[in-house]
Amino acid sequence: MVGHLANRAQFGLILPSTNTSVEAEFNRMLVPGVSWHSGRIFVTNPDLSSSETMVSFLEDLRTQIKTAVQSVCHAKVDYLVMGMSAETFWGGSDGAAKFVEFMGELSGGLGVTSGAAACKAVIDTYKVKKVGIITPYQPVGDQQVVDFFTEIGCEVVAIHGMKCASATSISEVTAEEIKDAFRKVDGPDVELLLQAGTNLLAGKAAAEMEVELGKPVIAINTATVWHAYRANGIMDQIEGWGSLLEKH
């Protein structure tokens, strides 16, 4: 179903209740005939100060996610988009595929864009193998990201986890801190840089780093919007968010 303002697609956007960045960035990448409709996953404890609390946080999200999906599906959305990324990488490539299947089942059979699926599509589009990655995660989360990319045939040349102490503090990381993190994982062997963690406001910083480094630098929110659009036949090219949305 599409509404009067969204005659091309109504997207159901699933995100943690602690996230303040996804809706803001996604709406800045909005194209005519599209709308985003949020379902927020209730977070009981935003503590991410250790690997153990990060795992607990993700387990809680999986428990709470059903209500968020049910609520957004009341709007008769056409497609689901995950505005969270850590959970989508968990368990490597098999875990990522099972998560998409799980979300499809919860939504009654809707198509799903996840952060991991979007990153796989980015790798295929740019035809690269060696990547540098930044995240806001603790080591346990970084390892899941490394495992995913390794299993889809990439070499993670470098990864830098910022170890943000809480789910809400991720959004407080500045653009300059994000740029510095990208510089830390760049090198002559790195063909493409990626950022995970949807509450990091990294879209514009990544686009600016492409100019500085002379190679693709992709933010997870940009990749997710791009993947959702392309999966639904929306081929608009958008300026200001880097080469992915401008050229692919």
PDB file of C-alpha atoms in Angstrom, residues 19-237:
ATOM      1  CA  ASN A  19      18.659   5.922  18.338  1.00  0.00           C
ATOM      2  CA  THR A  20      18.535   9.627  17.428  1.00  0.00           C
ATOM      3  CA  SER A  21      20.479   9.584  14.150  1.00  0.00           C
ATOM      4  CA  VAL A  22      18.760   7.187  11.750  1.00  0.00           C
ATOM      5  CA  GLU A  23      15.534   9.092  11.136  1.00  0.00           C
ATOM      6  CA  ALA A  24      17.395  12.386  10.764  1.00  0.00           C
ATOM      7  CA  GLU A  25      19.849  11.007   8.184  1.00  0.00           C
ATOM      8  CA  PHE A  26      17.298   8.906   6.331  1.00  0.00           C
ATOM      9  CA  ASN A  27      14.967  11.877   5.926  1.00  0.00           C
ATOM     10  CA  ARG A  28      17.813  13.952   4.499  1.00  0.00           C
ATOM     11  CA  MET A  29      18.217  11.265   1.831  1.00  0.00           C
ATOM     12  CA  LEU A  30      14.493  11.214   1.071  1.00  0.00           C
ATOM     13  CA  VAL A  31      13.374  11.258  -2.560  1.00  0.00           C
ATOM     14  CA  PRO A  32       9.924  12.175  -3.928  1.00  0.00           C
ATOM     15  CA  GLY A  33       7.236   9.540  -3.533  1.00  0.00           C
ATOM     16  CA  VAL A  34       8.860   7.791  -0.552  1.00  0.00           C
ATOM     17  CA  SER A  35       8.133   7.865   3.181  1.00  0.00           C
ATOM     18  CA  TRP A  36       9.730   6.378   6.307  1.00  0.00           C
ATOM     19  CA  HIS A  37       7.557   5.037   9.153  1.00  0.00           C
ATOM     20  CA  SER A  38       9.346   4.155  12.376  1.00  0.00           C
ATOM     21  CA  GLY A  39       8.864   1.245  14.728  1.00  0.00           C
ATOM     22  CA  ARG A  40      11.027   1.702  17.821  1.00  0.00           C
ATOM     23  CA  ILE A  41      12.408  -1.266  19.735  1.00  0.00           C
ATOM     24  CA  PHE A  42      12.126  -0.588  23.462  1.00  0.00           C
ATOM     25  CA  VAL A  43      15.570  -0.633  25.102  1.00  0.00           C
ATOM     26  CA  THR A  44      15.519  -1.535  28.802  1.00  0.00           C
ATOM     27  CA  ASN A  45      19.225  -0.867  29.403  1.00  0.00           C
ATOM     28  CA  PRO A  46      21.406   1.240  27.048  1.00  0.00           C
ATOM     29  CA  ASP A  47      24.688   0.238  28.731  1.00  0.00           C
ATOM     30  CA  LEU A  48      27.345  -0.773  26.184  1.00  0.00           C
ATOM     31  CA  SER A  49      30.408  -0.294  28.369  1.00  0.00           C
ATOM     32  CA  SER A  50      31.733  -3.850  27.974  1.00  0.00           C
ATOM     33  CA  SER A  51      31.483  -6.784  25.607  1.00  0.00           C
ATOM     34  CA  GLU A  52      29.156  -8.515  28.089  1.00  0.00           C
ATOM     35  CA  THR A  53      26.727  -5.609  28.314  1.00  0.00           C
ATOM     36  CA  MET A  54      26.753  -5.240  24.525  1.00  0.00           C
ATOM     37  CA  VAL A  55      25.673  -8.873  24.129  1.00  0.00           C
ATOM     38  CA  SER A  56      22.942  -8.327  26.731  1.00  0.00           C
ATOM     39  CA  PHE A  57      21.771  -5.222  24.870  1.00  0.00           C
ATOM     40  CA  LEU A  58      21.424  -7.175  21.612  1.00  0.00           C
ATOM     41  CA  GLU A  59      19.645 -10.066  23.289  1.00  0.00           C
ATOM     42  CA  ASP A  60      17.151  -7.581  24.730  1.00  0.00           C
ATOM     43  CA  LEU A  61      16.582  -6.069  21.282  1.00  0.00           C
ATOM     44  CA  ARG A  62      15.775  -9.480  19.826  1.00  0.00           C
ATOM     45  CA  THR A  63      13.207 -10.012  22.592  1.00  0.00           C
ATOM     46  CA  GLN A  64      11.572  -6.610  22.105  1.00  0.00           C
ATOM     47  CA  ILE A  65      11.677  -6.391  18.314  1.00  0.00           C
ATOM     48  CA  LYS A  66       8.384  -8.172  17.596  1.00  0.00           C
ATOM     49  CA  THR A  67       6.270  -5.331  18.990  1.00  0.00           C
ATOM     50  CA  ALA A  68       8.155  -2.734  16.925  1.00  0.00           C
ATOM     51  CA  VAL A  69       7.587  -4.699  13.733  1.00  0.00           C
ATOM     52  CA  GLN A  70       3.928  -5.278  14.512  1.00  0.00           C
ATOM     53  CA  SER A  71       3.346  -1.600  15.216  1.00  0.00           C
ATOM     54  CA  VAL A  72       4.951  -0.359  11.997  1.00  0.00           C
ATOM     55  CA  CYS A  73       3.125  -2.987   9.935  1.00  0.00           C
ATOM     56  CA  HIS A  74      -0.166  -1.423  11.075  1.00  0.00           C
ATOM     57  CA  ALA A  75       0.706   1.355   8.608  1.00  0.00           C
ATOM     58  CA  LYS A  76       0.600  -1.246   5.802  1.00  0.00           C
ATOM     59  CA  VAL A  77       4.176  -0.536   4.812  1.00  0.00           C
ATOM     60  CA  ASP A  78       5.585  -2.136   1.670  1.00  0.00           C
ATOM     61  CA  TYR A  79       9.060  -3.111   2.865  1.00  0.00           C
ATOM     62  CA  LEU A  80      11.122  -3.293   6.069  1.00  0.00           C
ATOM     63  CA  VAL A  81      14.407  -1.455   6.624  1.00  0.00           C
ATOM     64  CA  MET A  82      16.629  -2.106   9.626  1.00  0.00           C
ATOM     65  CA  GLY A  83      17.868   1.089  11.273  1.00  0.00           C
ATOM     66  CA  MET A  84      20.251  -0.909  13.474  1.00  0.00           C
ATOM     67  CA  SER A  85      23.351  -2.738  12.336  1.00  0.00           C
ATOM     68  CA  ALA A  86      25.120  -4.756  15.077  1.00  0.00           C
ATOM     69  CA  GLU A  87      22.425  -7.424  15.237  1.00  0.00           C
ATOM     70  CA  THR A  88      22.444  -7.809  11.450  1.00  0.00           C
ATOM     71  CA  PHE A  89      26.129  -8.855  11.439  1.00  0.00           C
ATOM     72  CA  TRP A  90      25.828 -11.292  14.343  1.00  0.00           C
ATOM     73  CA  GLY A  91      26.671 -14.877  13.521  1.00  0.00           C
ATOM     74  CA  GLY A  92      28.572 -14.178  10.310  1.00  0.00           C
ATOM     75  CA  SER A  93      27.000 -14.542   6.882  1.00  0.00           C
ATOM     76  CA  ASP A  94      24.671 -17.337   8.023  1.00  0.00           C
ATOM     77  CA  GLY A  95      23.527 -15.305  11.006  1.00  0.00           C
ATOM     78  CA  ALA A  96      22.920 -12.292   8.779  1.00  0.00           C
ATOM     79  CA  ALA A  97      20.786 -14.352   6.397  1.00  0.00           C
ATOM     80  CA  LYS A  98      18.824 -15.878   9.285  1.00  0.00           C
ATOM     81  CA  PHE A  99      18.170 -12.419  10.708  1.00  0.00           C
ATOM     82  CA  VAL A 100      16.663 -11.234   7.409  1.00  0.00           C
ATOM     83  CA  GLU A 101      14.533 -14.383   7.330  1.00  0.00           C
ATOM     84  CA  PHE A 102      13.445 -13.754  10.925  1.00  0.00           C
ATOM     85  CA  MET A 103      12.407 -10.185  10.128  1.00  0.00           C
ATOM     86  CA  GLY A 104      10.513 -11.342   7.058  1.00  0.00           C
ATOM     87  CA  GLU A 105       8.571 -13.829   9.160  1.00  0.00           C
ATOM     88  CA  LEU A 106       7.762 -11.227  11.818  1.00  0.00           C
ATOM     89  CA  SER A 107       6.410  -8.867   9.150  1.00  0.00           C
ATOM     90  CA  GLY A 108       4.260 -11.421   7.382  1.00  0.00           C
ATOM     91  CA  GLY A 109       6.557 -11.829   4.395  1.00  0.00           C
ATOM     92  CA  LEU A 110       7.836  -8.339   3.610  1.00  0.00           C
ATOM     93  CA  GLY A 111      11.179  -7.819   1.918  1.00  0.00           C
ATOM     94  CA  VAL A 112      13.941  -6.639   4.254  1.00  0.00           C
ATOM     95  CA  THR A 113      17.033  -4.460   3.962  1.00  0.00           C
ATOM     96  CA  SER A 114      19.579  -5.001   6.726  1.00  0.00           C
ATOM     97  CA  GLY A 115      22.886  -3.277   7.331  1.00  0.00           C
ATOM     98  CA  ALA A 116      24.796  -6.479   6.615  1.00  0.00           C
ATOM     99  CA  ALA A 117      22.922  -7.118   3.367  1.00  0.00           C
ATOM    100  CA  ALA A 118      23.540  -3.526   2.301  1.00  0.00           C
ATOM    101  CA  CYS A 119      27.273  -3.889   2.999  1.00  0.00           C
ATOM    102  CA  LYS A 120      27.441  -7.107   0.962  1.00  0.00           C
ATOM    103  CA  ALA A 121      25.779  -5.269  -1.934  1.00  0.00           C
ATOM    104  CA  VAL A 122      28.303  -2.412  -1.569  1.00  0.00           C
ATOM    105  CA  ILE A 123      31.212  -4.881  -1.753  1.00  0.00           C
ATOM    106  CA  ASP A 124      29.718  -6.458  -4.870  1.00  0.00           C
ATOM    107  CA  THR A 125      29.047  -3.076  -6.482  1.00  0.00           C
ATOM    108  CA  TYR A 126      32.579  -1.728  -5.994  1.00  0.00           C
ATOM    109  CA  LYS A 127      34.173  -5.156  -6.635  1.00  0.00           C
ATOM    110  CA  VAL A 128      36.634  -4.844  -3.742  1.00  0.00           C
ATOM    111  CA  LYS A 129      38.180  -7.359  -1.360  1.00  0.00           C
ATOM    112  CA  LYS A 130      40.244  -5.362   1.142  1.00  0.00           C
ATOM    113  CA  VAL A 131      38.388  -3.086   3.549  1.00  0.00           C
ATOM    114  CA  GLY A 132      38.938  -0.877   6.566  1.00  0.00           C
ATOM    115  CA  ILE A 133      36.063  -0.599   9.051  1.00  0.00           C
ATOM    116  CA  ILE A 134      35.106   1.697  11.919  1.00  0.00           C
ATOM    117  CA  THR A 135      32.430   0.987  14.533  1.00  0.00           C
ATOM    118  CA  PRO A 136      31.162   2.355  17.857  1.00  0.00           C
ATOM    119  CA  TYR A 137      31.297  -1.182  19.277  1.00  0.00           C
ATOM    120  CA  GLN A 138      33.109  -3.118  21.940  1.00  0.00           C
ATOM    121  CA  PRO A 139      35.553  -5.887  20.826  1.00  0.00           C
ATOM    122  CA  VAL A 140      32.839  -8.553  20.765  1.00  0.00           C
ATOM    123  CA  GLY A 141      30.887  -6.505  18.236  1.00  0.00           C
ATOM    124  CA  ASP A 142      33.952  -5.757  16.138  1.00  0.00           C
ATOM    125  CA  GLN A 143      34.723  -9.468  15.922  1.00  0.00           C
ATOM    126  CA  GLN A 144      31.239 -10.211  14.610  1.00  0.00           C
ATOM    127  CA  VAL A 145      31.729  -7.587  11.901  1.00  0.00           C
ATOM    128  CA  VAL A 146      35.128  -9.052  10.977  1.00  0.00           C
ATOM    129  CA  ASP A 147      33.632 -12.556  10.839  1.00  0.00           C
ATOM    130  CA  PHE A 148      30.853 -11.407   8.518  1.00  0.00           C
ATOM    131  CA  PHE A 149      33.153  -9.680   6.050  1.00  0.00           C
ATOM    132  CA  THR A 150      35.633 -12.547   6.129  1.00  0.00           C
ATOM    133  CA  GLU A 151      32.881 -15.036   5.342  1.00  0.00           C
ATOM    134  CA  ILE A 152      31.681 -13.034   2.336  1.00  0.00           C
ATOM    135  CA  GLY A 153      35.197 -13.115   0.912  1.00  0.00           C
ATOM    136  CA  CYS A 154      36.754  -9.881   2.175  1.00  0.00           C
ATOM    137  CA  GLU A 155      39.939  -9.191   4.084  1.00  0.00           C
ATOM    138  CA  VAL A 156      39.460  -6.741   6.943  1.00  0.00           C
ATOM    139  CA  VAL A 157      42.808  -4.966   6.775  1.00  0.00           C
ATOM    140  CA  ALA A 158      42.004  -2.845   9.848  1.00  0.00           C
ATOM    141  CA  ILE A 159      39.082  -2.255  12.206  1.00  0.00           C
ATOM    142  CA  HIS A 160      38.709   0.463  14.833  1.00  0.00           C
ATOM    143  CA  GLY A 161      36.028   0.176  17.509  1.00  0.00           C
ATOM    144  CA  MET A 162      35.303   3.379  19.415  1.00  0.00           C
ATOM    145  CA  LYS A 163      33.927   1.468  22.429  1.00  0.00           C
ATOM    146  CA  CYS A 164      31.077   3.889  23.081  1.00  0.00           C
ATOM    147  CA  ALA A 165      29.847   3.475  26.651  1.00  0.00           C
ATOM    148  CA  SER A 166      26.108   3.556  25.939  1.00  0.00           C
ATOM    149  CA  ALA A 167      23.647   3.297  23.093  1.00  0.00           C
ATOM    150  CA  THR A 168      22.842   7.005  23.359  1.00  0.00           C
ATOM    151  CA  SER A 169      26.455   8.195  23.567  1.00  0.00           C
ATOM    152  CA  ILE A 170      27.112   6.838  20.069  1.00  0.00           C
ATOM    153  CA  SER A 171      25.265   9.824  18.614  1.00  0.00           C
ATOM    154  CA  GLU A 172      27.570  12.200  20.508  1.00  0.00           C
ATOM    155  CA  VAL A 173      30.648  11.190  18.499  1.00  0.00           C
ATOM    156  CA  THR A 174      31.647  14.182  16.366  1.00  0.00           C
ATOM    157  CA  ALA A 175      32.273  14.321  12.638  1.00  0.00           C
ATOM    158  CA  GLU A 176      35.962  15.015  13.261  1.00  0.00           C
ATOM    159  CA  GLU A 177      36.252  11.973  15.526  1.00  0.00           C
ATOM    160  CA  ILE A 178      34.619   9.864  12.819  1.00  0.00           C
ATOM    161  CA  LYS A 179      37.028  11.216  10.202  1.00  0.00           C
ATOM    162  CA  ASP A 180      40.003  10.479  12.457  1.00  0.00           C
ATOM    163  CA  ALA A 181      38.734   6.929  12.900  1.00  0.00           C
ATOM    164  CA  PHE A 182      38.544   6.469   9.128  1.00  0.00           C
ATOM    165  CA  ARG A 183      42.122   7.710   8.806  1.00  0.00           C
ATOM    166  CA  LYS A 184      43.238   5.095  11.352  1.00  0.00           C
ATOM    167  CA  VAL A 185      41.920   2.193   9.263  1.00  0.00           C
ATOM    168  CA  ASP A 186      43.069   3.491   5.884  1.00  0.00           C
ATOM    169  CA  GLY A 187      46.227   2.296   4.180  1.00  0.00           C
ATOM    170  CA  PRO A 188      47.686   1.567   0.754  1.00  0.00           C
ATOM    171  CA  ASP A 189      46.106  -1.910   0.686  1.00  0.00           C
ATOM    172  CA  VAL A 190      42.629  -0.713   1.703  1.00  0.00           C
ATOM    173  CA  GLU A 191      40.314  -0.459  -1.299  1.00  0.00           C
ATOM    174  CA  LEU A 192      37.169   0.734   0.500  1.00  0.00           C
ATOM    175  CA  LEU A 193      36.275   1.996   3.973  1.00  0.00           C
ATOM    176  CA  LEU A 194      33.043   1.214   5.798  1.00  0.00           C
ATOM    177  CA  GLN A 195      31.348   2.406   8.974  1.00  0.00           C
ATOM    178  CA  ALA A 196      28.956   0.341  11.092  1.00  0.00           C
ATOM    179  CA  GLY A 197      26.686   1.536  13.900  1.00  0.00           C
ATOM    180  CA  THR A 198      23.580   3.396  12.772  1.00  0.00           C
ATOM    181  CA  ASN A 199      23.549   5.924  15.624  1.00  0.00           C
ATOM    182  CA  LEU A 200      26.856   7.376  14.415  1.00  0.00           C
ATOM    183  CA  LEU A 201      26.129  10.443  12.275  1.00  0.00           C
ATOM    184  CA  ALA A 202      28.659   9.433   9.653  1.00  0.00           C
ATOM    185  CA  GLY A 203      26.983  10.011   6.286  1.00  0.00           C
ATOM    186  CA  LYS A 204      28.382  13.446   5.523  1.00  0.00           C
ATOM    187  CA  ALA A 205      31.744  12.721   7.142  1.00  0.00           C
ATOM    188  CA  ALA A 206      32.138   9.623   4.981  1.00  0.00           C
ATOM    189  CA  ALA A 207      31.325  11.572   1.829  1.00  0.00           C
ATOM    190  CA  GLU A 208      33.965  14.170   2.739  1.00  0.00           C
ATOM    191  CA  MET A 209      36.524  11.449   3.448  1.00  0.00           C
ATOM    192  CA  GLU A 210      36.057  10.062  -0.057  1.00  0.00           C
ATOM    193  CA  VAL A 211      37.434  13.344  -1.365  1.00  0.00           C
ATOM    194  CA  GLU A 212      40.327  13.342   1.095  1.00  0.00           C
ATOM    195  CA  LEU A 213      41.330   9.694   0.638  1.00  0.00           C
ATOM    196  CA  GLY A 214      40.457   9.222  -3.018  1.00  0.00           C
ATOM    197  CA  LYS A 215      38.595   5.949  -2.490  1.00  0.00           C
ATOM    198  CA  PRO A 216      35.051   4.852  -1.550  1.00  0.00           C
ATOM    199  CA  VAL A 217      34.086   5.588   2.056  1.00  0.00           C
ATOM    200  CA  ILE A 218      30.636   4.269   2.907  1.00  0.00           C
ATOM    201  CA  ALA A 219      28.489   5.021   5.960  1.00  0.00           C
ATOM    202  CA  ILE A 220      26.045   2.332   7.074  1.00  0.00           C
ATOM    203  CA  ASN A 221      23.012   4.626   6.918  1.00  0.00           C
ATOM    204  CA  THR A 222      23.861   5.703   3.381  1.00  0.00           C
ATOM    205  CA  ALA A 223      24.352   2.083   2.343  1.00  0.00           C
ATOM    206  CA  THR A 224      21.062   1.052   3.941  1.00  0.00           C
ATOM    207  CA  VAL A 225      19.033   3.782   2.228  1.00  0.00           C
ATOM    208  CA  TRP A 226      20.710   2.987  -1.102  1.00  0.00           C
ATOM    209  CA  HIS A 227      20.000  -0.730  -0.764  1.00  0.00           C
ATOM    210  CA  ALA A 228      16.360  -0.182   0.204  1.00  0.00           C
ATOM    211  CA  TYR A 229      15.808   2.169  -2.714  1.00  0.00           C
ATOM    212  CA  ARG A 230      17.481  -0.057  -5.292  1.00  0.00           C
ATOM    213  CA  ALA A 231      15.711  -3.180  -4.011  1.00  0.00           C
ATOM    214  CA  ASN A 232      12.431  -1.399  -4.705  1.00  0.00           C
ATOM    215  CA  GLY A 233      13.327  -0.061  -8.140  1.00  0.00           C
ATOM    216  CA  ILE A 234      13.991   3.477  -6.912  1.00  0.00           C
ATOM    217  CA  MET A 235      17.034   4.491  -8.921  1.00  0.00           C
ATOM    218  CA  ASP A 236      17.281   8.199  -8.021  1.00  0.00           C
ATOM    219  CA  GLN A 237      20.848   9.460  -7.712  1.00  0.00           C
TER     220      GLN A 237
END
